[in-house]
Amino acid sequence: MYLWISKQQIWRKDSINNEDQTGDISSKNFELHYYHISNREKLQREFKELQVVAVDLSVTASRLNENRNRYSNIFPYDKNRVILDIDSDGSDYINASFINGYRKRKEYIATQGPKLDTAIDFWRMVIQHNVKVIAMVTQIKEGDIIKCHRYFPMGQMKYMKFGKITVMLTSETSDDLLERREFCVKHSGDGFTRNVVHYYFKKWPDHDCPADPEDLISFVKKIKSEKKSSHSPIVVHCRYTLYSNL
């Protein structure tokens, strides 16, 4: 069953001192223009307006997959969604999208924080695409609110099982900025093992961006150094699929 949704295309002109924002900005108005376009309420309003730009949503909007999405209004587009190999563990759907890098297509996979019932799909995706590095930028839990299902072993828990997939913790370190873990991921069906490095970046607040850009730069450098010459995509996720990938 497929549900297609077409949204009306709009065009919006927002000006400051009679200047079209898509055109040149005079030097005398640049500072005012900067503060105007950086206004949080304006950015939130513009993001909502993006929802009415013409977009076709098919599989992602299907009722068959609603329970696999963390939020009812955040979907991957069909043209770049990650399609899982169908096996006995589930369907081909995961709320995840391929993202092109600066020099390479499909260099990243942006996905939502796994739910209890989609953690197995997350690891299926990691295995299928031979992922070497995972970057997590959300807390597992804040107070009584679950931000992301804990889909990996840590501390005294040395392994977790997800259907035919076993994730074993082999290394664990932590500092003020990052938590780094190494996993050995095994699939009993194909007999292969994959070594995966997992980073948790502690300085990305929910609904916001890191306060210190140097922390983010350091984190990105760590991730890049782990990837090295690997041609497999880096998996990046926060709680929503959204903020960490803007």
PDB file of C-alpha atoms in Angstrom:
ATOM      1  CA  MET A   1       0.000   0.000   0.000  1.00  0.00           C
ATOM      2  CA  TYR A   2       1.442   3.376  -1.021  1.00  0.00           C
ATOM      3  CA  LEU A   3       0.290   6.804  -0.011  1.00  0.00           C
ATOM      4  CA  TRP A   4       1.346   9.709  -2.229  1.00  0.00           C
ATOM      5  CA  ILE A   5       1.233  13.221  -0.855  1.00  0.00           C
ATOM      6  CA  SER A   6       1.721  16.256  -3.095  1.00  0.00           C
ATOM      7  CA  LYS A   7       2.360  19.569  -1.476  1.00  0.00           C
ATOM      8  CA  GLN A   8       1.758  22.922  -3.037  1.00  0.00           C
ATOM      9  CA  GLN A   9       4.816  24.799  -4.180  1.00  0.00           C
ATOM     10  CA  ILE A  10       5.248  28.290  -2.784  1.00  0.00           C
ATOM     11  CA  TRP A  11       7.633  31.186  -3.269  1.00  0.00           C
ATOM     12  CA  ARG A  12       8.293  33.659  -0.547  1.00  0.00           C
ATOM     13  CA  LYS A  13      10.089  36.983  -0.816  1.00  0.00           C
ATOM     14  CA  ASP A  14      11.425  38.354   2.449  1.00  0.00           C
ATOM     15  CA  SER A  15      13.194  41.678   2.271  1.00  0.00           C
ATOM     16  CA  ILE A  16      15.151  43.925   4.524  1.00  0.00           C
ATOM     17  CA  ASN A  17      15.371  47.618   3.665  1.00  0.00           C
ATOM     18  CA  ASN A  18      13.764  46.756   0.305  1.00  0.00           C
ATOM     19  CA  GLU A  19      16.476  44.249  -0.590  1.00  0.00           C
ATOM     20  CA  ASP A  20      15.607  40.789  -1.855  1.00  0.00           C
ATOM     21  CA  GLN A  21      17.439  38.260   0.342  1.00  0.00           C
ATOM     22  CA  THR A  22      18.279  36.174  -2.686  1.00  0.00           C
ATOM     23  CA  GLY A  23      20.179  39.103  -4.220  1.00  0.00           C
ATOM     24  CA  ASP A  24      23.144  41.233  -3.199  1.00  0.00           C
ATOM     25  CA  ILE A  25      23.314  42.718   0.296  1.00  0.00           C
ATOM     26  CA  SER A  26      24.966  46.089   0.651  1.00  0.00           C
ATOM     27  CA  SER A  27      27.794  46.373   3.196  1.00  0.00           C
ATOM     28  CA  LYS A  28      25.936  48.988   5.210  1.00  0.00           C
ATOM     29  CA  ASN A  29      23.016  46.595   5.736  1.00  0.00           C
ATOM     30  CA  PHE A  30      25.017  43.401   6.190  1.00  0.00           C
ATOM     31  CA  GLU A  31      25.038  43.365  10.002  1.00  0.00           C
ATOM     32  CA  LEU A  32      21.298  44.009  10.189  1.00  0.00           C
ATOM     33  CA  HIS A  33      20.698  41.391   7.511  1.00  0.00           C
ATOM     34  CA  TYR A  34      22.766  38.843   9.448  1.00  0.00           C
ATOM     35  CA  TYR A  35      20.802  39.322  12.664  1.00  0.00           C
ATOM     36  CA  HIS A  36      17.556  39.243  10.727  1.00  0.00           C
ATOM     37  CA  ILE A  37      18.183  35.909   9.028  1.00  0.00           C
ATOM     38  CA  SER A  38      19.711  34.412  12.207  1.00  0.00           C
ATOM     39  CA  ASN A  39      16.601  35.057  14.267  1.00  0.00           C
ATOM     40  CA  ARG A  40      15.462  31.775  15.829  1.00  0.00           C
ATOM     41  CA  GLU A  41      11.748  32.418  15.296  1.00  0.00           C
ATOM     42  CA  LYS A  42      12.361  33.301  11.655  1.00  0.00           C
ATOM     43  CA  LEU A  43      14.386  30.134  11.088  1.00  0.00           C
ATOM     44  CA  GLN A  44      11.669  28.030  12.713  1.00  0.00           C
ATOM     45  CA  ARG A  45       9.012  29.689  10.559  1.00  0.00           C
ATOM     46  CA  GLU A  46      11.012  29.127   7.387  1.00  0.00           C
ATOM     47  CA  PHE A  47      11.544  25.476   8.294  1.00  0.00           C
ATOM     48  CA  LYS A  48       7.788  25.022   8.657  1.00  0.00           C
ATOM     49  CA  GLU A  49       7.294  26.696   5.282  1.00  0.00           C
ATOM     50  CA  LEU A  50       9.629  24.157   3.716  1.00  0.00           C
ATOM     51  CA  GLN A  51       6.995  21.550   4.540  1.00  0.00           C
ATOM     52  CA  VAL A  52       4.708  23.001   1.851  1.00  0.00           C
ATOM     53  CA  VAL A  53       7.280  23.019  -0.927  1.00  0.00           C
ATOM     54  CA  ALA A  54       6.307  20.469  -3.588  1.00  0.00           C
ATOM     55  CA  VAL A  55       7.459  17.049  -2.389  1.00  0.00           C
ATOM     56  CA  ASP A  56       6.240  13.555  -3.163  1.00  0.00           C
ATOM     57  CA  LEU A  57       6.236  11.110  -0.262  1.00  0.00           C
ATOM     58  CA  SER A  58       5.409   7.497  -0.975  1.00  0.00           C
ATOM     59  CA  VAL A  59       6.808   4.568   0.979  1.00  0.00           C
ATOM     60  CA  THR A  60       7.787   6.795   3.889  1.00  0.00           C
ATOM     61  CA  ALA A  61       4.217   7.981   4.306  1.00  0.00           C
ATOM     62  CA  SER A  62       2.752   4.521   4.004  1.00  0.00           C
ATOM     63  CA  ARG A  63       0.703   3.377   6.945  1.00  0.00           C
ATOM     64  CA  LEU A  64       2.627   0.136   6.801  1.00  0.00           C
ATOM     65  CA  ASN A  65       5.729   1.978   8.029  1.00  0.00           C
ATOM     66  CA  GLU A  66       4.268   4.502  10.461  1.00  0.00           C
ATOM     67  CA  ASN A  67       5.296   2.419  13.461  1.00  0.00           C
ATOM     68  CA  ARG A  68       8.923   2.439  12.264  1.00  0.00           C
ATOM     69  CA  ASN A  69       9.167   6.237  12.289  1.00  0.00           C
ATOM     70  CA  ARG A  70       9.992   7.987  15.541  1.00  0.00           C
ATOM     71  CA  TYR A  71       7.950  11.018  14.458  1.00  0.00           C
ATOM     72  CA  SER A  72       5.003  11.173  12.095  1.00  0.00           C
ATOM     73  CA  ASN A  73       6.321  14.168  10.142  1.00  0.00           C
ATOM     74  CA  ILE A  74       9.994  13.240   9.622  1.00  0.00           C
ATOM     75  CA  PHE A  75      10.535  10.929   6.659  1.00  0.00           C
ATOM     76  CA  PRO A  76      13.340  10.012   4.260  1.00  0.00           C
ATOM     77  CA  TYR A  77      12.629  10.790   0.602  1.00  0.00           C
ATOM     78  CA  ASP A  78      12.147   7.833  -1.709  1.00  0.00           C
ATOM     79  CA  LYS A  79      14.941   8.945  -4.020  1.00  0.00           C
ATOM     80  CA  ASN A  80      17.655   8.598  -1.372  1.00  0.00           C
ATOM     81  CA  ARG A  81      16.225   6.392   1.365  1.00  0.00           C
ATOM     82  CA  VAL A  82      18.227   3.367   2.494  1.00  0.00           C
ATOM     83  CA  ILE A  83      16.541   0.171   1.299  1.00  0.00           C
ATOM     84  CA  LEU A  84      17.255  -2.885   3.404  1.00  0.00           C
ATOM     85  CA  ASP A  85      17.660  -6.339   1.956  1.00  0.00           C
ATOM     86  CA  ILE A  86      14.509  -8.240   2.818  1.00  0.00           C
ATOM     87  CA  ASP A  87      15.089 -11.248   5.042  1.00  0.00           C
ATOM     88  CA  SER A  88      13.265 -13.101   7.786  1.00  0.00           C
ATOM     89  CA  ASP A  89      14.046 -10.298  10.262  1.00  0.00           C
ATOM     90  CA  GLY A  90      11.733  -7.723   8.720  1.00  0.00           C
ATOM     91  CA  SER A  91      10.859  -5.388   5.839  1.00  0.00           C
ATOM     92  CA  ASP A  92      13.060  -3.273   3.569  1.00  0.00           C
ATOM     93  CA  TYR A  93      12.215  -0.029   5.412  1.00  0.00           C
ATOM     94  CA  ILE A  94      14.283   2.035   7.806  1.00  0.00           C
ATOM     95  CA  ASN A  95      14.009   5.760   8.478  1.00  0.00           C
ATOM     96  CA  ALA A  96      17.412   6.549   6.988  1.00  0.00           C
ATOM     97  CA  SER A  97      18.754   8.481   3.999  1.00  0.00           C
ATOM     98  CA  PHE A  98      21.949   8.520   1.992  1.00  0.00           C
ATOM     99  CA  ILE A  99      23.732  11.889   2.063  1.00  0.00           C
ATOM    100  CA  ASN A 100      26.342  12.900  -0.491  1.00  0.00           C
ATOM    101  CA  GLY A 101      29.734  14.089   0.733  1.00  0.00           C
ATOM    102  CA  TYR A 102      31.908  16.830  -0.721  1.00  0.00           C
ATOM    103  CA  ARG A 103      33.685  14.503  -3.141  1.00  0.00           C
ATOM    104  CA  LYS A 104      31.748  11.258  -2.893  1.00  0.00           C
ATOM    105  CA  ARG A 105      28.160  10.158  -3.339  1.00  0.00           C
ATOM    106  CA  LYS A 106      26.448   8.344  -0.468  1.00  0.00           C
ATOM    107  CA  GLU A 107      29.276   9.169   1.916  1.00  0.00           C
ATOM    108  CA  TYR A 108      26.920   9.330   4.895  1.00  0.00           C
ATOM    109  CA  ILE A 109      23.745   7.705   6.150  1.00  0.00           C
ATOM    110  CA  ALA A 110      21.533   9.962   8.264  1.00  0.00           C
ATOM    111  CA  THR A 111      19.062   8.081  10.423  1.00  0.00           C
ATOM    112  CA  GLN A 112      16.823   8.486  13.448  1.00  0.00           C
ATOM    113  CA  GLY A 113      17.779   7.244  16.881  1.00  0.00           C
ATOM    114  CA  PRO A 114      16.752   3.567  16.918  1.00  0.00           C
ATOM    115  CA  LYS A 115      13.517   2.608  18.633  1.00  0.00           C
ATOM    116  CA  LEU A 116      13.064  -0.604  20.566  1.00  0.00           C
ATOM    117  CA  ASP A 117      11.496  -2.281  17.548  1.00  0.00           C
ATOM    118  CA  THR A 118      13.852  -0.793  14.929  1.00  0.00           C
ATOM    119  CA  ALA A 119      17.228  -1.467  16.595  1.00  0.00           C
ATOM    120  CA  ILE A 120      17.469  -4.713  14.643  1.00  0.00           C
ATOM    121  CA  ASP A 121      16.891  -2.779  11.399  1.00  0.00           C
ATOM    122  CA  PHE A 122      19.664  -0.378  12.382  1.00  0.00           C
ATOM    123  CA  TRP A 123      22.167  -3.217  12.716  1.00  0.00           C
ATOM    124  CA  ARG A 124      20.902  -4.860   9.528  1.00  0.00           C
ATOM    125  CA  MET A 125      21.729  -1.595   7.776  1.00  0.00           C
ATOM    126  CA  VAL A 126      25.198  -1.442   9.366  1.00  0.00           C
ATOM    127  CA  ILE A 127      25.976  -4.964   8.183  1.00  0.00           C
ATOM    128  CA  GLN A 128      24.493  -4.556   4.709  1.00  0.00           C
ATOM    129  CA  HIS A 129      26.519  -1.429   3.970  1.00  0.00           C
ATOM    130  CA  ASN A 130      29.649  -2.612   5.779  1.00  0.00           C
ATOM    131  CA  VAL A 131      29.583   0.452   8.026  1.00  0.00           C
ATOM    132  CA  LYS A 132      32.822   1.024   9.949  1.00  0.00           C
ATOM    133  CA  VAL A 133      31.935   4.171  11.908  1.00  0.00           C
ATOM    134  CA  ILE A 134      28.793   5.285  13.760  1.00  0.00           C
ATOM    135  CA  ALA A 135      28.411   8.834  15.113  1.00  0.00           C
ATOM    136  CA  MET A 136      25.731   9.329  17.777  1.00  0.00           C
ATOM    137  CA  VAL A 137      24.846  12.873  18.852  1.00  0.00           C
ATOM    138  CA  THR A 138      21.961  12.316  21.258  1.00  0.00           C
ATOM    139  CA  GLN A 139      21.623  11.142  24.823  1.00  0.00           C
ATOM    140  CA  ILE A 140      20.045   7.768  25.473  1.00  0.00           C
ATOM    141  CA  LYS A 141      17.938   9.239  28.265  1.00  0.00           C
ATOM    142  CA  GLU A 142      17.390  12.689  29.743  1.00  0.00           C
ATOM    143  CA  GLY A 143      15.570  12.570  33.057  1.00  0.00           C
ATOM    144  CA  ASP A 144      12.585  10.303  32.477  1.00  0.00           C
ATOM    145  CA  ILE A 145      12.520  10.877  28.716  1.00  0.00           C
ATOM    146  CA  ILE A 146      13.944   8.209  26.420  1.00  0.00           C
ATOM    147  CA  LYS A 147      15.743   9.996  23.581  1.00  0.00           C
ATOM    148  CA  CYS A 148      17.021   6.882  21.842  1.00  0.00           C
ATOM    149  CA  HIS A 149      16.736   3.174  22.553  1.00  0.00           C
ATOM    150  CA  ARG A 150      20.068   1.786  23.776  1.00  0.00           C
ATOM    151  CA  TYR A 151      21.015  -0.338  20.809  1.00  0.00           C
ATOM    152  CA  PHE A 152      24.574  -1.181  21.862  1.00  0.00           C
ATOM    153  CA  PRO A 153      26.318  -2.831  24.848  1.00  0.00           C
ATOM    154  CA  MET A 154      28.222  -0.700  27.355  1.00  0.00           C
ATOM    155  CA  GLY A 155      29.762  -0.987  30.806  1.00  0.00           C
ATOM    156  CA  GLN A 156      29.175  -4.386  32.369  1.00  0.00           C
ATOM    157  CA  MET A 157      26.896  -5.476  29.534  1.00  0.00           C
ATOM    158  CA  LYS A 158      29.342  -6.981  27.056  1.00  0.00           C
ATOM    159  CA  TYR A 159      26.972  -8.031  24.306  1.00  0.00           C
ATOM    160  CA  MET A 160      23.445  -7.608  22.953  1.00  0.00           C
ATOM    161  CA  LYS A 161      21.465  -9.744  20.526  1.00  0.00           C
ATOM    162  CA  PHE A 162      19.085  -8.571  17.814  1.00  0.00           C
ATOM    163  CA  GLY A 163      17.620 -11.577  16.065  1.00  0.00           C
ATOM    164  CA  LYS A 164      20.485 -13.214  14.158  1.00  0.00           C
ATOM    165  CA  ILE A 165      22.820 -10.314  14.982  1.00  0.00           C
ATOM    166  CA  THR A 166      25.140 -10.222  18.011  1.00  0.00           C
ATOM    167  CA  VAL A 167      26.915  -6.996  18.977  1.00  0.00           C
ATOM    168  CA  MET A 168      29.912  -7.555  21.273  1.00  0.00           C
ATOM    169  CA  LEU A 169      31.706  -4.761  23.146  1.00  0.00           C
ATOM    170  CA  THR A 170      35.487  -5.087  22.733  1.00  0.00           C
ATOM    171  CA  SER A 171      36.727  -1.647  23.836  1.00  0.00           C
ATOM    172  CA  GLU A 172      35.376   1.371  25.719  1.00  0.00           C
ATOM    173  CA  THR A 173      36.916   4.770  26.558  1.00  0.00           C
ATOM    174  CA  SER A 174      35.474   8.125  27.618  1.00  0.00           C
ATOM    175  CA  ASP A 175      36.467  11.764  28.158  1.00  0.00           C
ATOM    176  CA  ASP A 176      34.640  15.086  28.596  1.00  0.00           C
ATOM    177  CA  LEU A 177      33.818  15.322  24.896  1.00  0.00           C
ATOM    178  CA  LEU A 178      33.384  11.782  23.588  1.00  0.00           C
ATOM    179  CA  GLU A 179      32.659   8.182  24.392  1.00  0.00           C
ATOM    180  CA  ARG A 180      34.362   5.729  22.032  1.00  0.00           C
ATOM    181  CA  ARG A 181      33.445   2.064  21.735  1.00  0.00           C
ATOM    182  CA  GLU A 182      34.514  -0.744  19.475  1.00  0.00           C
ATOM    183  CA  PHE A 183      32.115  -3.529  18.589  1.00  0.00           C
ATOM    184  CA  CYS A 184      32.436  -6.887  16.920  1.00  0.00           C
ATOM    185  CA  VAL A 185      29.206  -7.424  15.002  1.00  0.00           C
ATOM    186  CA  LYS A 186      28.320 -10.967  13.976  1.00  0.00           C
ATOM    187  CA  HIS A 187      25.485 -12.268  11.831  1.00  0.00           C
ATOM    188  CA  SER A 188      24.771 -15.952  12.368  1.00  0.00           C
ATOM    189  CA  GLY A 189      23.227 -16.232   8.914  1.00  0.00           C
ATOM    190  CA  ASP A 190      26.238 -15.247   6.800  1.00  0.00           C
ATOM    191  CA  GLY A 191      28.981 -16.118   9.293  1.00  0.00           C
ATOM    192  CA  PHE A 192      30.866 -12.864   8.751  1.00  0.00           C
ATOM    193  CA  THR A 193      32.016 -10.458  11.468  1.00  0.00           C
ATOM    194  CA  ARG A 194      32.375  -6.691  11.201  1.00  0.00           C
ATOM    195  CA  ASN A 195      34.406  -4.394  13.421  1.00  0.00           C
ATOM    196  CA  VAL A 196      32.575  -1.139  14.073  1.00  0.00           C
ATOM    197  CA  VAL A 197      33.726   2.003  15.905  1.00  0.00           C
ATOM    198  CA  HIS A 198      31.005   3.929  17.743  1.00  0.00           C
ATOM    199  CA  TYR A 199      31.354   7.546  18.907  1.00  0.00           C
ATOM    200  CA  TYR A 200      28.959   9.346  21.216  1.00  0.00           C
ATOM    201  CA  PHE A 201      29.416  13.126  21.048  1.00  0.00           C
ATOM    202  CA  LYS A 202      28.331  14.544  24.421  1.00  0.00           C
ATOM    203  CA  LYS A 203      28.147  18.232  23.549  1.00  0.00           C
ATOM    204  CA  TRP A 204      25.163  18.320  21.187  1.00  0.00           C
ATOM    205  CA  PRO A 205      22.092  19.504  23.147  1.00  0.00           C
ATOM    206  CA  ASP A 206      18.593  18.479  22.121  1.00  0.00           C
ATOM    207  CA  HIS A 207      16.831  21.071  19.893  1.00  0.00           C
ATOM    208  CA  ASP A 208      20.062  23.062  19.566  1.00  0.00           C
ATOM    209  CA  CYS A 209      23.634  23.070  18.270  1.00  0.00           C
ATOM    210  CA  PRO A 210      26.973  22.673  20.084  1.00  0.00           C
ATOM    211  CA  ALA A 211      27.951  25.799  22.026  1.00  0.00           C
ATOM    212  CA  ASP A 212      31.635  25.563  21.092  1.00  0.00           C
ATOM    213  CA  PRO A 213      32.393  24.979  17.389  1.00  0.00           C
ATOM    214  CA  GLU A 214      35.866  23.728  18.323  1.00  0.00           C
ATOM    215  CA  ASP A 215      34.255  20.731  20.041  1.00  0.00           C
ATOM    216  CA  LEU A 216      32.336  19.905  16.881  1.00  0.00           C
ATOM    217  CA  ILE A 217      35.433  20.316  14.699  1.00  0.00           C
ATOM    218  CA  SER A 218      37.385  17.984  16.975  1.00  0.00           C
ATOM    219  CA  PHE A 219      34.571  15.435  16.788  1.00  0.00           C
ATOM    220  CA  VAL A 220      34.434  15.565  12.984  1.00  0.00           C
ATOM    221  CA  LYS A 221      38.195  15.085  12.759  1.00  0.00           C
ATOM    222  CA  LYS A 222      37.970  12.010  14.987  1.00  0.00           C
ATOM    223  CA  ILE A 223      35.258  10.525  12.794  1.00  0.00           C
ATOM    224  CA  LYS A 224      37.196  11.249   9.603  1.00  0.00           C
ATOM    225  CA  SER A 225      40.356   9.677  11.005  1.00  0.00           C
ATOM    226  CA  GLU A 226      38.465   6.482  11.846  1.00  0.00           C
ATOM    227  CA  LYS A 227      37.071   6.196   8.328  1.00  0.00           C
ATOM    228  CA  LYS A 228      40.534   6.365   6.744  1.00  0.00           C
ATOM    229  CA  SER A 229      40.440   4.687   3.332  1.00  0.00           C
ATOM    230  CA  SER A 230      37.149   2.869   3.862  1.00  0.00           C
ATOM    231  CA  HIS A 231      34.600   3.341   1.094  1.00  0.00           C
ATOM    232  CA  SER A 232      31.629   2.498   3.311  1.00  0.00           C
ATOM    233  CA  PRO A 233      29.293   5.252   4.551  1.00  0.00           C
ATOM    234  CA  ILE A 234      29.469   6.829   7.999  1.00  0.00           C
ATOM    235  CA  VAL A 235      26.216   6.463   9.937  1.00  0.00           C
ATOM    236  CA  VAL A 236      25.141   9.625  11.777  1.00  0.00           C
ATOM    237  CA  HIS A 237      22.117   9.862  14.025  1.00  0.00           C
ATOM    238  CA  CYS A 238      20.587  12.071  16.653  1.00  0.00           C
ATOM    239  CA  ARG A 239      17.115  11.625  18.078  1.00  0.00           C
ATOM    240  CA  TYR A 240      15.181  12.865  15.072  1.00  0.00           C
ATOM    241  CA  THR A 241      17.355  12.233  11.957  1.00  0.00           C
ATOM    242  CA  LEU A 242      17.213  15.971  11.577  1.00  0.00           C
ATOM    243  CA  TYR A 243      19.331  18.307  13.708  1.00  0.00           C
ATOM    244  CA  SER A 244      22.651  16.513  13.358  1.00  0.00           C
ATOM    245  CA  ASN A 245      22.373  16.587   9.590  1.00  0.00           C
ATOM    246  CA  LEU A 246      21.376  20.176   8.877  1.00  0.00           C
TER     247      LEU A 246
END
